Short mmCIF file of C-alpha atoms and ligand atoms in Angstrom, two decimals:
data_model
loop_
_atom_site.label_atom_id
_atom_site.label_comp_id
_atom_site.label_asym_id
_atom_site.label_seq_id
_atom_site.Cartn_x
_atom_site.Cartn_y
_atom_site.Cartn_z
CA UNK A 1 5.45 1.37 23.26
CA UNK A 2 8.93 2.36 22.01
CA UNK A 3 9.75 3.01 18.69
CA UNK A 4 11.87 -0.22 18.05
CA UNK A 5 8.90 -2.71 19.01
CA UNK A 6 6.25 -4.43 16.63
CA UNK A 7 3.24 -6.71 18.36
CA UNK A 8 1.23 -8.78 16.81
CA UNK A 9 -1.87 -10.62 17.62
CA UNK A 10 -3.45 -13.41 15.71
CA UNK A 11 -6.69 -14.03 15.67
CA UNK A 12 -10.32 -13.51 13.73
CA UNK A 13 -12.44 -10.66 15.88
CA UNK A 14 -10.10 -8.09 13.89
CA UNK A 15 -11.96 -5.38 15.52
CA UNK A 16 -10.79 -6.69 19.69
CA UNK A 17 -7.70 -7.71 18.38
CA UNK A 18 -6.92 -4.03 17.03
CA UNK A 19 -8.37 -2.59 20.52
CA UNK A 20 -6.45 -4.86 22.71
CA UNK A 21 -2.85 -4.17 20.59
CA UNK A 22 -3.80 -0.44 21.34
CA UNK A 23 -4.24 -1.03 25.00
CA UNK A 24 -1.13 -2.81 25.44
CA UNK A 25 0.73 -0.54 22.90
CA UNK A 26 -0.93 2.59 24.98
CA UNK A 27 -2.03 4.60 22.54
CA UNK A 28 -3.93 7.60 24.38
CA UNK A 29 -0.09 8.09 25.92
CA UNK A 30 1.27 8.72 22.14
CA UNK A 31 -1.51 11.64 21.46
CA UNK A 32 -2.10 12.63 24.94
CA UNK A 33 -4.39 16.00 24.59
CA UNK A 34 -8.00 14.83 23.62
CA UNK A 35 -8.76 18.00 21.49
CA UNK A 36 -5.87 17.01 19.14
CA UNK A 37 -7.29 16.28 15.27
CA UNK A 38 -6.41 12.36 14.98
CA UNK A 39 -6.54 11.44 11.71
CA UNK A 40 -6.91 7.76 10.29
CA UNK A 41 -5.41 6.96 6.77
CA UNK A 42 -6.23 3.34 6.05
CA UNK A 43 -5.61 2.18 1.80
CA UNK A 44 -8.11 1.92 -0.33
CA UNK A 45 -6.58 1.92 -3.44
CA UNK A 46 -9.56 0.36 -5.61
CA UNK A 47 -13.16 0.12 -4.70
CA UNK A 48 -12.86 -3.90 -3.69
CA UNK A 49 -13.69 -5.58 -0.40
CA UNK A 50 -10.56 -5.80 2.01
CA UNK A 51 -11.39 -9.78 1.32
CA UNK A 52 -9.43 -9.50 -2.07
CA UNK A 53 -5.82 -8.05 -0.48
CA UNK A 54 -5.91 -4.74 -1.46
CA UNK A 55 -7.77 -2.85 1.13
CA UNK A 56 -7.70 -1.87 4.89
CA UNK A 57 -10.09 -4.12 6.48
CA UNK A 58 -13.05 -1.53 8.14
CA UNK A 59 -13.03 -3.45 10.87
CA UNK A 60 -9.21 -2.86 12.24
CA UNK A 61 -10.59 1.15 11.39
CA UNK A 62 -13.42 0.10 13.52
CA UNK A 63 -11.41 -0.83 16.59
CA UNK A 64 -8.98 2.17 15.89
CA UNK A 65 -11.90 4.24 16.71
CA UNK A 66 -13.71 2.47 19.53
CA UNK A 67 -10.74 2.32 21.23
CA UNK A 68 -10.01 6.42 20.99
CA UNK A 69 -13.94 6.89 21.55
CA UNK A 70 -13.11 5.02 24.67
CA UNK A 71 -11.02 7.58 25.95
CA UNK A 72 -12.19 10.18 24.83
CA UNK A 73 -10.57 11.12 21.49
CA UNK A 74 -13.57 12.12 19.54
CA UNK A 75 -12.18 14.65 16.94
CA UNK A 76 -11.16 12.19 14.29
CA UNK A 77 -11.41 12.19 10.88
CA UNK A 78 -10.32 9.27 7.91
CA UNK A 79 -8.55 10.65 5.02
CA UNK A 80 -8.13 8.55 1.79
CA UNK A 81 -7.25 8.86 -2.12
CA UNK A 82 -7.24 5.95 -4.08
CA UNK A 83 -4.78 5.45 -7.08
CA UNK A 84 -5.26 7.02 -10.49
CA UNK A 85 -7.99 5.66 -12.59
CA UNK A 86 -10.17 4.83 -9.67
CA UNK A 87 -12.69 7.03 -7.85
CA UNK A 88 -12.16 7.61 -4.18
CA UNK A 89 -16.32 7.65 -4.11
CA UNK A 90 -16.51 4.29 -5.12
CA UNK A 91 -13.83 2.91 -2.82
CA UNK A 92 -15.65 4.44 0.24
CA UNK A 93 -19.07 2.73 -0.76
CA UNK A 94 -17.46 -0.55 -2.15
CA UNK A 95 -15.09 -1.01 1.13
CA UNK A 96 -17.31 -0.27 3.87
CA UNK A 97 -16.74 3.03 5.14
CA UNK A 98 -19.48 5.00 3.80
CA UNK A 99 -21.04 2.83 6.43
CA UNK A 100 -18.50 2.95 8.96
CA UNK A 101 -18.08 6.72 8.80
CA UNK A 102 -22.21 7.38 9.01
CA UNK A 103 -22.36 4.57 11.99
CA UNK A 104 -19.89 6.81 14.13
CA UNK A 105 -20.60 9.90 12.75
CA UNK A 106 -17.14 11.18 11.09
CA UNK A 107 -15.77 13.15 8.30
CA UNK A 108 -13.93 11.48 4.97
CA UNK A 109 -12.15 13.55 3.02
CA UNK A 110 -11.63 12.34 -0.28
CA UNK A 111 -8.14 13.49 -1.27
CA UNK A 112 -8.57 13.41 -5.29
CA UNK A 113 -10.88 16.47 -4.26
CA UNK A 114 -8.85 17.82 -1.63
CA UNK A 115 -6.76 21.60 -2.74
CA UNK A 116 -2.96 20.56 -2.60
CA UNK A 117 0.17 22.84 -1.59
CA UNK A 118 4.31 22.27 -2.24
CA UNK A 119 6.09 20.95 0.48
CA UNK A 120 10.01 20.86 0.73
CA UNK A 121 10.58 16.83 1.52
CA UNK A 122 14.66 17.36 2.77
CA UNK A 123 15.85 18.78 -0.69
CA UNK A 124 12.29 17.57 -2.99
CA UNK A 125 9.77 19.56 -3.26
CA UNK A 126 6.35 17.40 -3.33
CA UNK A 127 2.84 18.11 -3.53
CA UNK A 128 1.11 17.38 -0.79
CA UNK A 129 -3.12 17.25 0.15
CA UNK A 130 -4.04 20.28 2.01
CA UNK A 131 -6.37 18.07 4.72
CA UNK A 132 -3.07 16.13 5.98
CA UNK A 133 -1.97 19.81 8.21
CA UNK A 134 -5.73 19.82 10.04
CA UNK A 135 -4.24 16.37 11.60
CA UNK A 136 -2.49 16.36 14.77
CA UNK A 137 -1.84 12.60 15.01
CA UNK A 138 -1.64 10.48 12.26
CA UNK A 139 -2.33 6.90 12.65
CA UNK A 140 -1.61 5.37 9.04
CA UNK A 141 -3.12 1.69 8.15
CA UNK A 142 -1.93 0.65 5.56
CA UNK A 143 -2.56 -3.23 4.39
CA UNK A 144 0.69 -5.41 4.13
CA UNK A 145 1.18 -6.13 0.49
CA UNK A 146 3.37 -6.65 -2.65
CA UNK A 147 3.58 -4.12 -5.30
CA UNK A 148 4.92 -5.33 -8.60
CA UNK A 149 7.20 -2.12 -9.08
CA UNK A 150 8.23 -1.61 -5.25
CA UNK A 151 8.13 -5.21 -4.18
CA UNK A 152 6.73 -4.06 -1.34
CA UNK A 153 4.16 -1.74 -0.08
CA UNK A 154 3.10 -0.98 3.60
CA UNK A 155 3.77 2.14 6.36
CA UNK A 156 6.08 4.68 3.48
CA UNK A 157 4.01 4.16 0.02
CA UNK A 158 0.51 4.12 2.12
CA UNK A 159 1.45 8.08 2.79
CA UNK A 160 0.93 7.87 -1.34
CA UNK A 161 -2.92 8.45 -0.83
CA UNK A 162 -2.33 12.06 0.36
CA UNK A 163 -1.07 13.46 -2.82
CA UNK A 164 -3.40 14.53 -5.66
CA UNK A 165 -3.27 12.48 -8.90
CA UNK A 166 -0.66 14.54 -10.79
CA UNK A 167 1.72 13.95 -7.73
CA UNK A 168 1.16 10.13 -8.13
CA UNK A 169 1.75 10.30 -11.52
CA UNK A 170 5.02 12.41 -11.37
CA UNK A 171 6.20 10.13 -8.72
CA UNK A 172 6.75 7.18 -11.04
CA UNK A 173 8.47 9.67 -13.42
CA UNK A 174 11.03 9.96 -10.49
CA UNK A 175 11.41 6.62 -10.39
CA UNK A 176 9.23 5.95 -7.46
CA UNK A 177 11.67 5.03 -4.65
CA UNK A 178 12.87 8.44 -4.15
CA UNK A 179 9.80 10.93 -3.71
CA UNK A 180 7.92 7.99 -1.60
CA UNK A 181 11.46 7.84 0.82
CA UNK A 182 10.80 12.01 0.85
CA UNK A 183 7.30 12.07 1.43
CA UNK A 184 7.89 10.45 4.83
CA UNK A 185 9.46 14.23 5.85
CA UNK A 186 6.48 15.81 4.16
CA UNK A 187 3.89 13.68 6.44
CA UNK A 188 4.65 12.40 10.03
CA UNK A 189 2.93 9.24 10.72
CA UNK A 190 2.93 8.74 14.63
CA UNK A 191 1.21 5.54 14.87
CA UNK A 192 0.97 2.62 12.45
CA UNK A 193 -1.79 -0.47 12.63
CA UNK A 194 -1.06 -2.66 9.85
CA UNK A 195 -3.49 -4.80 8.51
CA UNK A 196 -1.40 -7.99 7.92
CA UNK A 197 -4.77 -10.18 7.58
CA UNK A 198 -5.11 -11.37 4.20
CA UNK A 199 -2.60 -9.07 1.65
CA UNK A 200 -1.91 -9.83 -2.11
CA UNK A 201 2.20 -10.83 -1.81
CA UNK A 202 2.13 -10.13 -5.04
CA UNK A 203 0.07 -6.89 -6.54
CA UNK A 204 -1.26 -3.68 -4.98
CA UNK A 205 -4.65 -3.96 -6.50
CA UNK A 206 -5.67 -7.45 -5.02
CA UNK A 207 -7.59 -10.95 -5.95
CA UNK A 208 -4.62 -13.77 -5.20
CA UNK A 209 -5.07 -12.44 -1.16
CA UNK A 210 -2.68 -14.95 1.40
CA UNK A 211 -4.83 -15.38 4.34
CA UNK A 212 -2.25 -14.09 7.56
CA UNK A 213 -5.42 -13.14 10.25
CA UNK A 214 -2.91 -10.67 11.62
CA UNK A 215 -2.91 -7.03 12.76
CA UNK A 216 0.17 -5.47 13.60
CA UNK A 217 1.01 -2.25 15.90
CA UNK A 218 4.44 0.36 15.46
CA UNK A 219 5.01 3.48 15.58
CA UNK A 220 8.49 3.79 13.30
CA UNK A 221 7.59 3.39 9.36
CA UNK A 222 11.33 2.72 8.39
CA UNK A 223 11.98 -0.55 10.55
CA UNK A 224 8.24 -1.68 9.82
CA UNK A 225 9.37 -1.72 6.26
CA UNK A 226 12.16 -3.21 6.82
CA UNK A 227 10.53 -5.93 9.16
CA UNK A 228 8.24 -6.06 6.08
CA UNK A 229 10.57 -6.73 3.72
CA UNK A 230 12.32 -9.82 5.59
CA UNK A 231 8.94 -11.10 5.56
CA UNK A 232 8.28 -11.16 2.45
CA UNK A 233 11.50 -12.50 1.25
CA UNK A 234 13.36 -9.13 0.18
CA UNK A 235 16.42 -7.86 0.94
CA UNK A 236 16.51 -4.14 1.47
CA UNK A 237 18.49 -3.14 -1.41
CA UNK A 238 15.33 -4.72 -3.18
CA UNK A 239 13.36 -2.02 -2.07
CA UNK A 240 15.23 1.23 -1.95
CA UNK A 241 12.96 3.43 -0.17
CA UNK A 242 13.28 2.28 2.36
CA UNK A 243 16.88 2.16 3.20
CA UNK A 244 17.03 6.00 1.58
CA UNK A 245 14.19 6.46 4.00
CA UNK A 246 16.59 5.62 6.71
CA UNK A 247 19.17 7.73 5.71
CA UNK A 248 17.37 10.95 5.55
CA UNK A 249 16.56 10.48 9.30
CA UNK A 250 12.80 9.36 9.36
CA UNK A 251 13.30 5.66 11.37
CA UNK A 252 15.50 3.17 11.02
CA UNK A 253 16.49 -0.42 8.84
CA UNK A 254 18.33 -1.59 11.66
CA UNK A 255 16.44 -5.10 11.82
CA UNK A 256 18.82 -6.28 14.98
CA UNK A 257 17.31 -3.23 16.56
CA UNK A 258 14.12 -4.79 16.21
CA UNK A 259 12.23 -6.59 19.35
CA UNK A 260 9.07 -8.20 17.44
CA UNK A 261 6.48 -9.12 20.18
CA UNK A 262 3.18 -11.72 19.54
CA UNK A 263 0.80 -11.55 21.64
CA UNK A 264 -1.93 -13.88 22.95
CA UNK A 265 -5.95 -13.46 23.49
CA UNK A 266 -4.79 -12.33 27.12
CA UNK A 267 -2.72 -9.82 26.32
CA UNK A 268 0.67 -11.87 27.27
CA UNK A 269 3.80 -11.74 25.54
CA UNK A 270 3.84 -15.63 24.24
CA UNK A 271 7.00 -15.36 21.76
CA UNK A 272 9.43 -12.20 21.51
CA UNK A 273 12.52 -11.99 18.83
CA UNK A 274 14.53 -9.71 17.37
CA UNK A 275 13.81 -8.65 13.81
CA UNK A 276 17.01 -10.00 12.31
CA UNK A 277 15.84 -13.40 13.23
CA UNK A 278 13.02 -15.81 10.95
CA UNK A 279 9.74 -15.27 12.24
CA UNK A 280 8.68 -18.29 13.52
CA UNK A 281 4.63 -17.40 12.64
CA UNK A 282 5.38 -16.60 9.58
CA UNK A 283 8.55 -18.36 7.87
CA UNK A 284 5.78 -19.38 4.84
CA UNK A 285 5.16 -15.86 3.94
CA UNK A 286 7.01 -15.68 0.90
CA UNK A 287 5.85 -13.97 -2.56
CA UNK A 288 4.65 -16.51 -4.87
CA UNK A 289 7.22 -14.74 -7.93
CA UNK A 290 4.43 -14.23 -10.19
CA UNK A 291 5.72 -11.10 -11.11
CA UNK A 292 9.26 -12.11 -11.75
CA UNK A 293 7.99 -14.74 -14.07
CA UNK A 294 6.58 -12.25 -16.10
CA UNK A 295 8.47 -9.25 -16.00
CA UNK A 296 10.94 -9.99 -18.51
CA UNK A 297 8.52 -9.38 -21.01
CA UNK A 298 8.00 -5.71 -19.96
CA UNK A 299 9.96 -2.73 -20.61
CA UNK A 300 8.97 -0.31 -17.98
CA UNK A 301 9.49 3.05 -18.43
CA UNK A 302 8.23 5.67 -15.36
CA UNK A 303 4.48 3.44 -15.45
CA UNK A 304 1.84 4.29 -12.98
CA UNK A 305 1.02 1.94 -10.22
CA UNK A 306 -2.31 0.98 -11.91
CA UNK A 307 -1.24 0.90 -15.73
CA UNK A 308 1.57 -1.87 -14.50
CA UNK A 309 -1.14 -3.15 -12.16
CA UNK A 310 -3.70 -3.79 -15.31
CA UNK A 311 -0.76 -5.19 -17.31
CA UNK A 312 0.77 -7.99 -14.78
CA UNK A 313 -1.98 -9.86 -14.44
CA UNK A 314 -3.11 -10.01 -17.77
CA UNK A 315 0.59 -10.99 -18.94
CA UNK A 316 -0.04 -13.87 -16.08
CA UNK A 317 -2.95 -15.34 -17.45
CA UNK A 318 -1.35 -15.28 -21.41
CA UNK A 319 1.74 -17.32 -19.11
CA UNK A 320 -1.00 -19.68 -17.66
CA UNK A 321 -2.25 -20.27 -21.25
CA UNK A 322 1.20 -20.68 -22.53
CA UNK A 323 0.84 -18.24 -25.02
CA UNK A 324 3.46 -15.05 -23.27
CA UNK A 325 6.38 -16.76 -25.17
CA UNK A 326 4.86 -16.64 -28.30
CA UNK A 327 3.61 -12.85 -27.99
CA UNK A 328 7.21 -12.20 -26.92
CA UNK A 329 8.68 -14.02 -29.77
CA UNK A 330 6.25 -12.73 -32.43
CA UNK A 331 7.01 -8.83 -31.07
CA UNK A 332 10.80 -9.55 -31.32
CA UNK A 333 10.64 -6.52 -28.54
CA UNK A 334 9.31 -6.00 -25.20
CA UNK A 335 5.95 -4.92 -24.05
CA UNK A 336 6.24 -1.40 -23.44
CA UNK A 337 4.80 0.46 -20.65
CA UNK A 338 4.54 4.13 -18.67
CA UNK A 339 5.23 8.09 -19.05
CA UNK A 340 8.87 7.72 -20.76
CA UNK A 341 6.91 6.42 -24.14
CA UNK A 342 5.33 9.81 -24.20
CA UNK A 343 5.81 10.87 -28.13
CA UNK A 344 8.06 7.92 -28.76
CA UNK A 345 7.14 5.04 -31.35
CA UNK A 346 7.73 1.07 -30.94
CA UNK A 347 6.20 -2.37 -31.60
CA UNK A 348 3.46 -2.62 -28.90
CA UNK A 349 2.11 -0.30 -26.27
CA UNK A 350 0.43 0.03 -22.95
CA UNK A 351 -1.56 3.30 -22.24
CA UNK A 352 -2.20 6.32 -23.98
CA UNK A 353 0.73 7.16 -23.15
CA UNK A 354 1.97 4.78 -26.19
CA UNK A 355 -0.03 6.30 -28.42
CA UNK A 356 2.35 6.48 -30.91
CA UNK A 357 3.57 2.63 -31.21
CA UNK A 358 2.60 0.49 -34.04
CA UNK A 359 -0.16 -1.19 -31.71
CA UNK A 360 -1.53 -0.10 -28.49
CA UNK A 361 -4.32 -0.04 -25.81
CA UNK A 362 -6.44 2.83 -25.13
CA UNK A 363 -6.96 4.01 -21.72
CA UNK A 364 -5.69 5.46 -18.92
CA UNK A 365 -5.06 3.50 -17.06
CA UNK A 366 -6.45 0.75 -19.84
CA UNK A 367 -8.04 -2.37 -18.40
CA UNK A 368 -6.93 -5.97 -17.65
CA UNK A 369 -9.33 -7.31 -19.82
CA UNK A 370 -8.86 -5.11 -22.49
CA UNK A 371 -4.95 -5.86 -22.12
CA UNK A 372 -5.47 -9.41 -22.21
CA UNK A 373 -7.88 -9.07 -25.36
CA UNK A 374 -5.46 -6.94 -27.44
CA UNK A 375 -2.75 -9.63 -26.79
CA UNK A 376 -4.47 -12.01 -27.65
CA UNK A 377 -5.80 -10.38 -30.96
CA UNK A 378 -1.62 -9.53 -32.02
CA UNK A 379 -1.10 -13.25 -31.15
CA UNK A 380 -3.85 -14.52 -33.63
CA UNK A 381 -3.75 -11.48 -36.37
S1 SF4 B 401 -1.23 5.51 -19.76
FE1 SF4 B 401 0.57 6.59 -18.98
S2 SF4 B 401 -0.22 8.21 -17.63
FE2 SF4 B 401 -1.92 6.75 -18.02
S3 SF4 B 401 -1.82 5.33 -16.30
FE3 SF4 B 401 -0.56 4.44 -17.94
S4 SF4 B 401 1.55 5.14 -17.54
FE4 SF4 B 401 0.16 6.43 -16.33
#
């Protein structure tokens, strides 16, 4: 498969779906020598089942490795952090791959535990998980999602998970866009299977998951992105990254470029177009805007993915109630949120990091719930 095709294959048996998109893709002729150290990065951000939209299903892992088992490929390994405030160790057990890596026998390494060394990125120097240079071949699997600071989150911001925490966390001081466009010249992904089967549109973390049933295979990050991004009803100066990702050399946002190709249960090419064009399986993927419709209550300063995570939907359910507005008007401010409040003072506060405000909520990253409550409380006080 060349780098400017995508297939596709709809369907339920996620495992023969992901085998059969490997065949036809021809996988074994990417890595070639069987000794080579393949290692499988799929996301598991939080420790909920793949069912809720935020993790890769174990079964597309599954058919990753039967198929490499099937020809031989047997030194492979899965490598995984999940996002601060959540413990790799629960992830593993919660999503299914404590199981799946004791049923075939292979390593995890937990990347929150892994040593970590400085990488140049071209011009940024990043921290980077010592485990990703004992992989030869990296097949990334990331889920197809939303992300309520990125818009969008699938091949780049996947790489995320091989950082330690304080990387993650001085990523969003950076603004986000630009390390995660760098990090794809600190870690080569040669092969992407995206799980496209039931992703949140709308937050990393999960629980509003649109049911797709598709699995995806490419092997350029950049134009998945981008392909990702038409999807989803963005256009690419929406979601810098990637385009910067583009222009320091590591694929391309040409979309015209693009040859998309579904495939059927045989194997056959039943509909191919370019990526410029609507998807005709898929022109009612579109993000449902719940986090536009609550964002202009926020003012975001360099948050981490799950601090802004907690806050959205708890700021959705006070919208659902109809009582945002009237937190918003009794503040006479915005909600503030992230790193940049560090030692400052204000109204109301997300995070220890907003220690300082008037009002705030403990934790690190606090807790929806807790969120919610302490809204609620200033509301009624
Ligand atoms: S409190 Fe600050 S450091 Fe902690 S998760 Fe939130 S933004 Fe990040």
């Amino acid at each position: 498969m060349d780098k400017s095709t995508i297939l596709k294959k709809y369907g339920t048996d996620y495992i023969n779906m992901t085998m059969s998109l490997l065949e036809v893709a021809n996988l074994k002729n990417h890595i070639q020598d069987k000794d080579k150290c393949i290692a499988i990065k799929p996301n598991l951000v939080c420790p909920t089942p793949a069912s809720y939209g935020a993790t890769t299903h174990p079964e597309v892992v599954e058919g990753i490795i039967l198929y490499l088992q099937k020809y031989g490929f047997n030194n492979i390994l899965i490598m995984e952090g999940s996002w601060v405030g959540d413990k790799t160790q629960e992830a593993f057990e919660y999503c299914g791959y404590r199981e799946l890596c004791e049923r075939y026998n292979l390593e995890f390494v937990d990347t929150q535990k892994d040593k970590f060394h400085k990488v140049m990125c071209d011009g940024l120097e990043l921290n980077i998980c010592d485990c990703v240079d004992r992989a030869d071949f990296m097949i990334n699997v990331p889920v197809l999602k939303g992300h309520c600071q990125t818009n969008i989150t699938c091949a780049l911001k996947n790489m995320k998970g091989l950082i330690p925490n304080t990387e993650k966390r001085h990523f969003h001081t950076m603004g986000l866009h630009k390390p995660i466009a760098h990090l794809s010249k600190g870690i080569k992904q040669d092969f992407i299977v995206v799980d496209h089967i039931c992703g949140d549109l709308d937050f990393e973390e999960g629980g509003n998951p649109i049911k797709t049933d598709c699995v995806m295979v490419a092997c350029d990050p950049v134009l998945l992105d981008s392909y990702v991004c038409k999807l989803l009803g963005y256009d690419l100066d929406q979601v810098p990254y990637v385009r910067l990702a583009a222009k320091i050399g590591s694929g391309s946002d040409d979309l015209e470029s693009l040859k998309v190709k579904v495939l059927n249960e045989e194997n056959q090419v039943i509909k191919e177009f370019s990526g410029d064009e609507d998807d005709p399986y898929e022109n009612k993927t579109i993000v449902s805007g719940k986090m536009l419709e609550v964002s202009y209550a926020v003012e975001d300063i360099d948050s981490c993915s799950a601090c802004y995570a907690n806050l959205a939907p708890a700021l959705y359910r006070l919208k659902e109630e109809g009582k945002l507005d009237k937190v918003y008007k009794k503040l006479g401010s915005r909600i503030s949120i992230g790193q940049g409040n560090r030692g400052k003072t204000g109204t109301f506060g997300i995070g220890n990091c907003c220690m300082k405000f008037d009002n705030y909520v403990k934790g690190c990253p606090p807790k929806e719930d807790d969120i919610y409550e302490a809204l609620c409380k200033f509301l009624n006080d």
